[in-house]
Amino acid sequence: MRRQTSATDGQRRATVTDVARRAGVSTATVSRVLNRNYPVAEATRERVESAMRELGYVVNAHARALAGVSARTVGIIVNEVVDPFYAYIARGVEREAALGGRLCLVCCTQGDPQRELAFIDLMHERRADAVVVVGGSIADRGYTSELARRARELDAGGSKLVLCGRPPLGEPAPTTAVEYDNEGGAFAITDHLLTRGHERILYLGGPPRLSTTRDRLAGHVRALELRGVAHDPDLTQPGAFSRNFGYLKLTELLRQGLDFTAVFAANDMVAAGAAQALEEAGLRVPEDISLVGYDDIPVAQELRPRLTTVHVPLEEMGRQAVRLAVSGGDEDDWREPMTGALRLGTHIVVRDSVAPRSERGVRA
């Protein structure tokens, strides 16, 4: 007796026709069970659902979308769901998507570009109205080419790839973008330290190949140059965007006796780890060492002293990403449709973690 083909056979997926044959019903009846848009006798429904389980039938989201029965969705692809930077952008995407009656599907790449591309393919299969890719990117020609190709495929299917908080692809591709003044924020916070007399500023954290890090470092170095302060390479210590990195790396640098009077942490989580390292070393913030961060997530106000940082409009970035991608039909009549690219501003939030340069500082 020939065994029925199922999705787990490694040959082909079971189809509606396979399910109908197994259950002894028409394909129209199977569709009614799937879509729940027409009354079906309970016994018939049970036979169909049993056949689906036996065959390992998986709904083809693409086909359902073509039939006009799939829910409208927006996909968001982030590096890490527990990182507040991504979480607040995701919340903005979800809230704006909900206003348009759309579901929001969140995918996490753990920093793997290939997983990112695979998730874009998944969202394409599901006929998502938009795919929002969040956060910095690595400069890699092959990856960029693949991303551009997927942008064109999404566009051909009536969807849109949105670059949120990352630079343009650098080659022709139908994308939209929501950026923020990353370099400008770094310039402003560095200049704030310089005006308080700090010239030995330790830049701490941020993966060196990531576009976010490159932009923040560019703003930092530009501020130093405009104030006539030489850039000491020893004071640039890139690494992860994590509290653990901030703590471990600054502990190591303090042990080595690196000379600095202020720390510019690449984000607020790095700043939280740096604050712990300074406290354990018996150094006070800001009396002995000034400390600033970036992003203005809740931990900035929870630290003691409260952290001076750069505010990034994270949730608004998520909202604008959806508005840019799905404009046309959902806006209020008075609102001008949004297209192309949008750049949001950043600004310093001055709190309690910066003081005039101390003569003590940290010296070898």
mmCIF file of C-alpha atoms in Angstrom:
data_model
loop_
_atom_site.group_PDB
_atom_site.id
_atom_site.type_symbol
_atom_site.label_atom_id
_atom_site.label_comp_id
_atom_site.label_asym_id
_atom_site.label_seq_id
_atom_site.Cartn_x
_atom_site.Cartn_y
_atom_site.Cartn_z
ATOM 1 C CA MET A 1 0.000 0.000 0.000
ATOM 2 C CA ARG A 2 1.433 3.364 -1.017
ATOM 3 C CA ARG A 3 1.925 5.768 1.863
ATOM 4 C CA GLN A 4 0.429 9.243 1.493
ATOM 5 C CA THR A 5 2.943 12.008 0.868
ATOM 6 C CA SER A 6 3.337 14.450 3.773
ATOM 7 C CA ALA A 7 5.328 17.594 4.456
ATOM 8 C CA THR A 8 7.832 15.560 6.430
ATOM 9 C CA ASP A 9 8.697 13.157 3.614
ATOM 10 C CA GLY A 10 11.340 15.504 2.226
ATOM 11 C CA GLN A 11 9.645 15.297 -1.211
ATOM 12 C CA ARG A 12 6.771 17.764 -1.413
ATOM 13 C CA ARG A 13 4.272 19.392 0.851
ATOM 14 C CA ALA A 14 0.764 18.000 1.087
ATOM 15 C CA THR A 15 -1.776 20.067 -0.838
ATOM 16 C CA VAL A 16 -5.443 20.893 -0.380
ATOM 17 C CA THR A 17 -6.164 18.191 -2.941
ATOM 18 C CA ASP A 18 -4.299 15.611 -0.835
ATOM 19 C CA VAL A 19 -6.268 16.616 2.236
ATOM 20 C CA ALA A 20 -9.582 16.459 0.343
ATOM 21 C CA ARG A 21 -8.756 12.987 -1.000
ATOM 22 C CA ARG A 22 -7.814 11.675 2.458
ATOM 23 C CA ALA A 23 -10.924 13.157 4.104
ATOM 24 C CA GLY A 24 -13.277 12.113 1.282
ATOM 25 C CA VAL A 25 -14.525 15.637 0.635
ATOM 26 C CA SER A 26 -14.197 18.286 -2.053
ATOM 27 C CA THR A 27 -11.376 20.833 -2.121
ATOM 28 C CA ALA A 28 -14.004 23.543 -1.626
ATOM 29 C CA THR A 29 -14.955 21.946 1.681
ATOM 30 C CA VAL A 30 -11.327 21.889 2.779
ATOM 31 C CA SER A 31 -11.042 25.595 1.955
ATOM 32 C CA ARG A 32 -14.173 26.317 3.991
ATOM 33 C CA VAL A 33 -12.664 24.508 6.974
ATOM 34 C CA LEU A 34 -9.406 26.422 6.600
ATOM 35 C CA ASN A 35 -10.986 29.833 6.168
ATOM 36 C CA ARG A 36 -13.946 29.333 8.506
ATOM 37 C CA ASN A 37 -15.995 31.484 6.172
ATOM 38 C CA TYR A 38 -18.860 29.022 5.544
ATOM 39 C CA PRO A 39 -20.789 26.563 7.775
ATOM 40 C CA VAL A 40 -19.388 23.016 7.743
ATOM 41 C CA ALA A 41 -20.843 20.043 9.593
ATOM 42 C CA GLU A 42 -18.858 19.235 12.737
ATOM 43 C CA ALA A 43 -18.199 15.638 11.669
ATOM 44 C CA THR A 44 -16.896 16.839 8.299
ATOM 45 C CA ARG A 45 -14.708 19.459 9.941
ATOM 46 C CA GLU A 46 -13.206 16.805 12.211
ATOM 47 C CA ARG A 47 -12.426 14.522 9.232
ATOM 48 C CA VAL A 48 -10.702 17.370 7.389
ATOM 49 C CA GLU A 49 -8.677 18.455 10.414
ATOM 50 C CA SER A 50 -7.678 14.847 11.087
ATOM 51 C CA ALA A 51 -6.499 14.480 7.486
ATOM 52 C CA MET A 52 -4.475 17.691 7.803
ATOM 53 C CA ARG A 53 -2.716 16.356 10.904
ATOM 54 C CA GLU A 54 -1.989 12.989 9.319
ATOM 55 C CA LEU A 55 -0.539 14.574 6.196
ATOM 56 C CA GLY A 56 1.330 17.324 8.022
ATOM 57 C CA TYR A 57 -0.496 19.875 5.904
ATOM 58 C CA VAL A 58 0.848 23.422 6.257
ATOM 59 C CA VAL A 59 -1.175 26.390 5.022
ATOM 60 C CA ASN A 60 0.475 28.124 2.078
ATOM 61 C CA ALA A 61 0.403 31.731 3.242
ATOM 62 C CA HIS A 62 1.282 33.021 -0.229
ATOM 63 C CA ALA A 63 -1.631 31.200 -1.847
ATOM 64 C CA ARG A 64 -4.043 32.338 0.829
ATOM 65 C CA ALA A 65 -2.937 35.920 0.323
ATOM 66 C CA LEU A 66 -3.593 35.647 -3.416
ATOM 67 C CA ALA A 67 -7.062 34.382 -2.552
ATOM 68 C CA GLY A 68 -7.608 37.481 -0.458
ATOM 69 C CA VAL A 69 -8.068 35.673 2.869
ATOM 70 C CA SER A 70 -4.756 36.289 4.682
ATOM 71 C CA ALA A 71 -4.398 38.807 7.482
ATOM 72 C CA ARG A 72 -2.440 41.919 6.608
ATOM 73 C CA THR A 73 0.945 41.843 8.297
ATOM 74 C CA VAL A 74 4.077 43.877 8.889
ATOM 75 C CA GLY A 75 7.325 42.033 9.564
ATOM 76 C CA ILE A 76 10.036 43.479 11.793
ATOM 77 C CA ILE A 77 13.527 41.985 11.885
ATOM 78 C CA VAL A 78 15.747 42.871 14.842
ATOM 79 C CA ASN A 79 19.082 41.742 16.216
ATOM 80 C CA GLU A 80 17.915 41.018 19.774
ATOM 81 C CA VAL A 81 14.424 41.250 21.250
ATOM 82 C CA VAL A 82 15.574 41.914 24.840
ATOM 83 C CA ASP A 83 17.726 44.912 23.886
ATOM 84 C CA PRO A 84 15.678 48.055 24.719
ATOM 85 C CA PHE A 85 16.901 49.798 21.553
ATOM 86 C CA TYR A 86 15.174 47.187 19.390
ATOM 87 C CA ALA A 87 12.271 46.647 21.774
ATOM 88 C CA TYR A 88 11.130 50.273 21.671
ATOM 89 C CA ILE A 89 11.376 50.446 17.880
ATOM 90 C CA ALA A 90 9.412 47.186 17.679
ATOM 91 C CA ARG A 91 6.741 48.662 19.938
ATOM 92 C CA GLY A 92 6.410 51.632 17.594
ATOM 93 C CA VAL A 93 6.079 49.315 14.595
ATOM 94 C CA GLU A 94 3.470 47.174 16.357
ATOM 95 C CA ARG A 95 1.351 50.109 17.499
ATOM 96 C CA GLU A 96 1.329 51.771 14.104
ATOM 97 C CA ALA A 97 0.624 48.461 12.364
ATOM 98 C CA ALA A 98 -2.313 47.842 14.711
ATOM 99 C CA LEU A 99 -3.824 51.209 13.801
ATOM 100 C CA GLY A 100 -4.072 49.951 10.220
ATOM 101 C CA GLY A 101 -5.533 46.603 11.258
ATOM 102 C CA ARG A 102 -2.278 44.779 10.613
ATOM 103 C CA LEU A 103 -0.557 42.050 12.576
ATOM 104 C CA CYS A 104 3.116 42.490 13.506
ATOM 105 C CA LEU A 105 5.520 39.553 13.217
ATOM 106 C CA VAL A 106 8.863 39.935 15.016
ATOM 107 C CA CYS A 107 11.962 37.960 13.979
ATOM 108 C CA CYS A 108 15.307 37.906 15.819
ATOM 109 C CA THR A 109 18.580 37.381 13.934
ATOM 110 C CA GLN A 110 21.102 37.326 16.799
ATOM 111 C CA GLY A 111 23.356 39.366 14.504
ATOM 112 C CA ASP A 112 23.443 36.767 11.699
ATOM 113 C CA PRO A 113 23.046 38.415 8.240
ATOM 114 C CA GLN A 114 21.990 35.098 6.682
ATOM 115 C CA ARG A 115 19.163 34.725 9.188
ATOM 116 C CA GLU A 116 18.110 38.252 8.319
ATOM 117 C CA LEU A 117 17.868 37.363 4.633
ATOM 118 C CA ALA A 118 15.968 34.171 5.467
ATOM 119 C CA PHE A 119 13.453 36.109 7.551
ATOM 120 C CA ILE A 120 12.911 38.559 4.693
ATOM 121 C CA ASP A 121 12.137 35.570 2.456
ATOM 122 C CA LEU A 122 9.678 34.296 5.056
ATOM 123 C CA MET A 123 7.917 37.657 5.217
ATOM 124 C CA HIS A 124 7.791 37.728 1.413
ATOM 125 C CA GLU A 125 6.136 34.311 1.400
ATOM 126 C CA ARG A 126 3.588 35.562 3.884
ATOM 127 C CA ARG A 127 2.866 38.537 1.631
ATOM 128 C CA ALA A 128 3.679 41.038 4.366
ATOM 129 C CA ASP A 129 2.720 44.612 3.527
ATOM 130 C CA ALA A 130 6.132 45.769 4.726
ATOM 131 C CA VAL A 131 9.361 44.315 6.121
ATOM 132 C CA VAL A 132 11.179 46.592 8.566
ATOM 133 C CA VAL A 133 14.863 45.773 9.081
ATOM 134 C CA VAL A 134 16.149 47.473 12.234
ATOM 135 C CA GLY A 135 19.611 48.536 13.392
ATOM 136 C CA GLY A 136 23.098 48.901 11.986
ATOM 137 C CA SER A 137 24.533 46.764 9.219
ATOM 138 C CA ILE A 138 27.901 45.296 8.287
ATOM 139 C CA ALA A 139 29.581 46.597 5.124
ATOM 140 C CA ASP A 140 29.649 43.499 2.920
ATOM 141 C CA ARG A 141 29.133 43.664 -0.838
ATOM 142 C CA GLY A 142 27.641 40.193 -1.153
ATOM 143 C CA TYR A 143 25.157 40.733 1.647
ATOM 144 C CA THR A 144 24.186 44.175 0.304
ATOM 145 C CA SER A 145 23.577 42.694 -3.152
ATOM 146 C CA GLU A 146 21.328 39.990 -1.704
ATOM 147 C CA LEU A 147 19.413 42.543 0.353
ATOM 148 C CA ALA A 148 18.885 44.746 -2.720
ATOM 149 C CA ARG A 149 17.608 41.763 -4.699
ATOM 150 C CA ARG A 150 15.059 40.994 -1.997
ATOM 151 C CA ALA A 151 13.990 44.634 -1.929
ATOM 152 C CA ARG A 152 13.221 44.407 -5.633
ATOM 153 C CA GLU A 153 11.301 41.157 -5.161
ATOM 154 C CA LEU A 154 9.234 42.636 -2.337
ATOM 155 C CA ASP A 155 8.504 45.727 -4.425
ATOM 156 C CA ALA A 156 7.372 43.600 -7.370
ATOM 157 C CA GLY A 157 4.907 41.890 -5.044
ATOM 158 C CA GLY A 158 3.486 45.143 -3.740
ATOM 159 C CA SER A 159 5.460 45.165 -0.491
ATOM 160 C CA LYS A 160 8.289 47.374 0.729
ATOM 161 C CA LEU A 161 11.613 46.883 2.492
ATOM 162 C CA VAL A 162 12.201 49.554 5.138
ATOM 163 C CA LEU A 163 15.690 50.296 6.469
ATOM 164 C CA CYS A 164 15.240 51.548 10.023
ATOM 165 C CA GLY A 165 18.272 53.074 11.707
ATOM 166 C CA ARG A 166 20.738 51.904 9.068
ATOM 167 C CA PRO A 167 22.407 53.482 6.043
ATOM 168 C CA PRO A 168 21.180 53.144 2.425
ATOM 169 C CA LEU A 169 22.215 50.042 0.510
ATOM 170 C CA GLY A 170 24.571 51.957 -1.767
ATOM 171 C CA GLU A 171 23.065 50.517 -4.920
ATOM 172 C CA PRO A 172 19.724 51.055 -6.713
ATOM 173 C CA ALA A 173 16.923 49.315 -4.826
ATOM 174 C CA PRO A 174 13.291 50.201 -4.059
ATOM 175 C CA THR A 175 13.621 50.739 -0.311
ATOM 176 C CA THR A 176 12.397 53.346 2.120
ATOM 177 C CA ALA A 177 14.378 54.477 5.152
ATOM 178 C CA VAL A 178 13.921 55.965 8.597
ATOM 179 C CA GLU A 179 17.209 57.336 9.888
ATOM 180 C CA TYR A 180 18.246 59.324 12.936
ATOM 181 C CA ASP A 181 21.104 61.775 13.358
ATOM 182 C CA ASN A 182 23.483 59.218 14.800
ATOM 183 C CA GLU A 183 26.708 61.067 14.045
ATOM 184 C CA GLY A 184 25.228 64.395 15.133
ATOM 185 C CA GLY A 185 24.228 62.969 18.497
ATOM 186 C CA ALA A 186 27.736 61.638 19.098
ATOM 187 C CA PHE A 187 29.221 64.986 18.083
ATOM 188 C CA ALA A 188 26.932 66.846 20.494
ATOM 189 C CA ILE A 189 27.571 64.622 23.520
ATOM 190 C CA THR A 190 31.351 64.718 22.920
ATOM 191 C CA ASP A 191 31.270 68.494 22.601
ATOM 192 C CA HIS A 192 29.318 68.648 25.856
ATOM 193 C CA LEU A 193 32.179 66.830 27.594
ATOM 194 C CA LEU A 194 34.784 69.019 25.906
ATOM 195 C CA THR A 195 33.088 72.209 27.091
ATOM 196 C CA ARG A 196 33.308 70.861 30.646
ATOM 197 C CA GLY A 197 37.073 70.572 30.276
ATOM 198 C CA HIS A 198 37.360 66.870 29.390
ATOM 199 C CA GLU A 199 39.894 66.089 26.681
ATOM 200 C CA ARG A 200 40.868 62.534 27.675
ATOM 201 C CA ILE A 201 37.553 60.935 26.737
ATOM 202 C CA LEU A 202 37.350 57.152 26.619
ATOM 203 C CA TYR A 203 35.001 55.894 23.873
ATOM 204 C CA LEU A 204 33.727 52.514 25.051
ATOM 205 C CA GLY A 205 31.754 49.830 23.191
ATOM 206 C CA GLY A 206 30.061 49.185 19.860
ATOM 207 C CA PRO A 207 31.027 46.436 17.348
ATOM 208 C CA PRO A 208 33.722 48.034 15.155
ATOM 209 C CA ARG A 209 32.283 46.874 11.797
ATOM 210 C CA LEU A 210 28.735 47.987 12.538
ATOM 211 C CA SER A 211 27.445 51.101 10.768
ATOM 212 C CA THR A 212 26.017 52.423 14.056
ATOM 213 C CA THR A 213 29.455 52.331 15.653
ATOM 214 C CA ARG A 214 31.155 53.899 12.647
ATOM 215 C CA ASP A 215 28.734 56.837 12.677
ATOM 216 C CA ARG A 216 29.020 57.438 16.419
ATOM 217 C CA LEU A 217 32.796 57.279 16.300
ATOM 218 C CA ALA A 218 32.813 59.667 13.336
ATOM 219 C CA GLY A 219 30.813 62.228 15.328
ATOM 220 C CA HIS A 220 33.033 61.749 18.360
ATOM 221 C CA VAL A 221 36.266 62.251 16.405
ATOM 222 C CA ARG A 222 34.847 65.234 14.499
ATOM 223 C CA ALA A 223 34.042 67.003 17.774
ATOM 224 C CA LEU A 224 37.566 66.393 19.043
ATOM 225 C CA GLU A 225 39.106 67.762 15.846
ATOM 226 C CA LEU A 226 36.976 70.898 15.821
ATOM 227 C CA ARG A 227 38.073 71.653 19.383
ATOM 228 C CA GLY A 228 41.713 71.033 18.467
ATOM 229 C CA VAL A 229 42.012 67.916 20.666
ATOM 230 C CA ALA A 230 44.219 65.143 19.338
ATOM 231 C CA HIS A 231 42.521 61.776 18.961
ATOM 232 C CA ASP A 232 44.350 59.113 20.990
ATOM 233 C CA PRO A 233 43.654 55.646 19.494
ATOM 234 C CA ASP A 234 44.146 54.076 22.936
ATOM 235 C CA LEU A 235 40.995 55.897 24.057
ATOM 236 C CA THR A 236 38.823 54.115 21.482
ATOM 237 C CA GLN A 237 37.799 50.721 22.828
ATOM 238 C CA PRO A 238 35.067 49.139 20.664
ATOM 239 C CA GLY A 239 33.207 45.982 21.593
ATOM 240 C CA ALA A 240 29.706 44.728 22.275
ATOM 241 C CA PHE A 241 26.685 46.923 22.930
ATOM 242 C CA SER A 242 26.188 45.250 26.307
ATOM 243 C CA ARG A 243 26.320 45.966 30.017
ATOM 244 C CA ASN A 244 28.680 43.048 30.539
ATOM 245 C CA PHE A 245 31.169 44.432 28.021
ATOM 246 C CA GLY A 246 31.071 47.871 29.633
ATOM 247 C CA TYR A 247 31.780 46.378 33.028
ATOM 248 C CA LEU A 248 34.525 43.927 32.030
ATOM 249 C CA LYS A 249 36.357 46.205 29.600
ATOM 250 C CA LEU A 250 36.412 49.218 31.896
ATOM 251 C CA THR A 251 37.533 47.043 34.804
ATOM 252 C CA GLU A 252 40.430 45.880 32.639
ATOM 253 C CA LEU A 253 41.341 49.412 31.526
ATOM 254 C CA LEU A 254 41.248 50.731 35.083
ATOM 255 C CA ARG A 255 43.574 47.935 36.123
ATOM 256 C CA GLN A 256 45.943 48.918 33.294
ATOM 257 C CA GLY A 257 45.920 52.548 34.431
ATOM 258 C CA LEU A 258 44.680 54.161 31.196
ATOM 259 C CA ASP A 259 44.544 57.962 31.514
ATOM 260 C CA PHE A 260 41.038 59.441 31.033
ATOM 261 C CA THR A 261 38.663 61.811 32.835
ATOM 262 C CA ALA A 262 35.392 60.934 31.098
ATOM 263 C CA VAL A 263 33.736 57.911 29.486
ATOM 264 C CA PHE A 264 31.528 58.117 26.405
ATOM 265 C CA ALA A 265 29.711 54.777 26.454
ATOM 266 C CA ALA A 266 28.451 53.730 23.025
ATOM 267 C CA ASN A 267 24.989 53.102 24.463
ATOM 268 C CA ASP A 268 23.248 53.288 27.837
ATOM 269 C CA MET A 269 23.671 49.584 28.584
ATOM 270 C CA VAL A 270 27.447 49.902 28.167
ATOM 271 C CA ALA A 271 27.261 52.964 30.437
ATOM 272 C CA ALA A 272 25.484 50.920 33.122
ATOM 273 C CA GLY A 273 28.286 48.359 33.078
ATOM 274 C CA ALA A 274 30.904 51.124 33.151
ATOM 275 C CA ALA A 275 29.213 52.710 36.164
ATOM 276 C CA GLN A 276 29.455 49.424 38.049
ATOM 277 C CA ALA A 277 33.154 49.091 37.210
ATOM 278 C CA LEU A 278 33.858 52.630 38.397
ATOM 279 C CA GLU A 279 31.973 52.080 41.640
ATOM 280 C CA GLU A 280 33.856 48.873 42.397
ATOM 281 C CA ALA A 281 37.142 50.721 41.721
ATOM 282 C CA GLY A 282 36.199 53.328 44.319
ATOM 283 C CA LEU A 283 35.684 56.081 41.743
ATOM 284 C CA ARG A 284 32.714 58.440 41.961
ATOM 285 C CA VAL A 285 30.546 59.642 39.081
ATOM 286 C CA PRO A 286 30.795 62.517 38.234
ATOM 287 C CA GLU A 287 33.247 63.775 40.903
ATOM 288 C CA ASP A 288 36.115 61.592 39.708
ATOM 289 C CA ILE A 289 34.983 60.424 36.268
ATOM 290 C CA SER A 290 32.207 61.843 34.104
ATOM 291 C CA LEU A 291 30.032 59.334 32.236
ATOM 292 C CA VAL A 292 27.653 59.687 29.271
ATOM 293 C CA GLY A 293 25.687 57.236 27.161
ATOM 294 C CA TYR A 294 23.542 57.021 24.027
ATOM 295 C CA ASP A 295 19.882 56.079 23.246
ATOM 296 C CA ASP A 296 18.106 57.380 26.393
ATOM 297 C CA ILE A 297 16.468 54.102 27.369
ATOM 298 C CA PRO A 298 14.938 53.726 30.886
ATOM 299 C CA VAL A 299 18.195 52.581 32.506
ATOM 300 C CA ALA A 300 19.561 56.110 31.933
ATOM 301 C CA GLN A 301 17.152 57.465 34.534
ATOM 302 C CA GLU A 302 17.479 54.464 36.830
ATOM 303 C CA LEU A 303 21.248 54.849 37.277
ATOM 304 C CA ARG A 304 22.535 56.908 40.193
ATOM 305 C CA PRO A 305 23.597 59.501 39.374
ATOM 306 C CA ARG A 306 21.125 59.760 36.495
ATOM 307 C CA LEU A 307 22.865 59.432 33.155
ATOM 308 C CA THR A 308 23.463 62.255 30.689
ATOM 309 C CA THR A 309 22.834 60.715 27.287
ATOM 310 C CA VAL A 310 21.665 61.211 23.699
ATOM 311 C CA HIS A 311 17.940 60.810 23.137
ATOM 312 C CA VAL A 312 16.962 58.744 20.098
ATOM 313 C CA PRO A 313 13.215 58.748 19.211
ATOM 314 C CA LEU A 314 13.068 54.962 19.090
ATOM 315 C CA GLU A 315 9.326 54.366 19.204
ATOM 316 C CA GLU A 316 8.682 57.157 16.709
ATOM 317 C CA MET A 317 11.177 55.541 14.338
ATOM 318 C CA GLY A 318 9.089 52.370 14.402
ATOM 319 C CA ARG A 319 5.875 54.263 13.777
ATOM 320 C CA GLN A 320 7.350 56.219 10.884
ATOM 321 C CA ALA A 321 8.760 53.040 9.324
ATOM 322 C CA VAL A 322 5.239 51.654 8.979
ATOM 323 C CA ARG A 323 3.808 54.967 7.758
ATOM 324 C CA LEU A 324 6.460 55.224 5.059
ATOM 325 C CA ALA A 325 5.926 51.668 3.854
ATOM 326 C CA VAL A 326 2.154 51.396 3.781
ATOM 327 C CA SER A 327 1.104 54.977 3.016
ATOM 328 C CA GLY A 328 -1.786 55.124 0.640
ATOM 329 C CA GLY A 329 -5.302 54.412 1.766
ATOM 330 C CA ASP A 330 -4.849 54.288 5.516
ATOM 331 C CA GLU A 331 -3.954 57.914 6.213
ATOM 332 C CA ASP A 332 -6.345 60.617 7.260
ATOM 333 C CA ASP A 333 -7.483 62.717 4.313
ATOM 334 C CA TRP A 334 -5.560 65.742 5.533
ATOM 335 C CA ARG A 335 -2.239 63.958 5.969
ATOM 336 C CA GLU A 336 0.243 64.187 3.132
ATOM 337 C CA PRO A 337 1.427 60.711 2.062
ATOM 338 C CA MET A 338 4.955 59.891 3.206
ATOM 339 C CA THR A 339 7.460 58.476 0.761
ATOM 340 C CA GLY A 340 11.183 57.937 0.337
ATOM 341 C CA ALA A 341 13.323 58.554 3.397
ATOM 342 C CA LEU A 342 12.906 60.312 6.706
ATOM 343 C CA ARG A 343 15.616 61.557 9.081
ATOM 344 C CA LEU A 344 14.732 62.142 12.720
ATOM 345 C CA GLY A 345 16.735 64.339 15.053
ATOM 346 C CA THR A 346 18.603 63.457 18.252
ATOM 347 C CA HIS A 347 19.381 65.664 21.227
ATOM 348 C CA ILE A 348 21.307 65.587 24.489
ATOM 349 C CA VAL A 349 19.452 64.942 27.733
ATOM 350 C CA VAL A 350 21.554 66.549 30.476
ATOM 351 C CA ARG A 351 21.228 64.855 33.847
ATOM 352 C CA ASP A 352 23.697 64.331 36.698
ATOM 353 C CA SER A 353 26.621 62.235 35.428
ATOM 354 C CA VAL A 354 28.889 64.999 34.061
ATOM 355 C CA ALA A 355 30.931 67.496 36.058
ATOM 356 C CA PRO A 356 33.847 69.827 35.179
ATOM 357 C CA ARG A 357 37.099 67.945 34.642
ATOM 358 C CA SER A 358 38.602 66.675 37.877
ATOM 359 C CA GLU A 359 42.337 67.127 38.424
ATOM 360 C CA ARG A 360 42.287 63.609 39.805
ATOM 361 C CA GLY A 361 40.874 61.704 36.826
ATOM 362 C CA VAL A 362 42.370 58.286 36.159
ATOM 363 C CA ARG A 363 46.096 58.227 35.502
ATOM 364 C CA ALA A 364 48.683 55.553 35.129
#
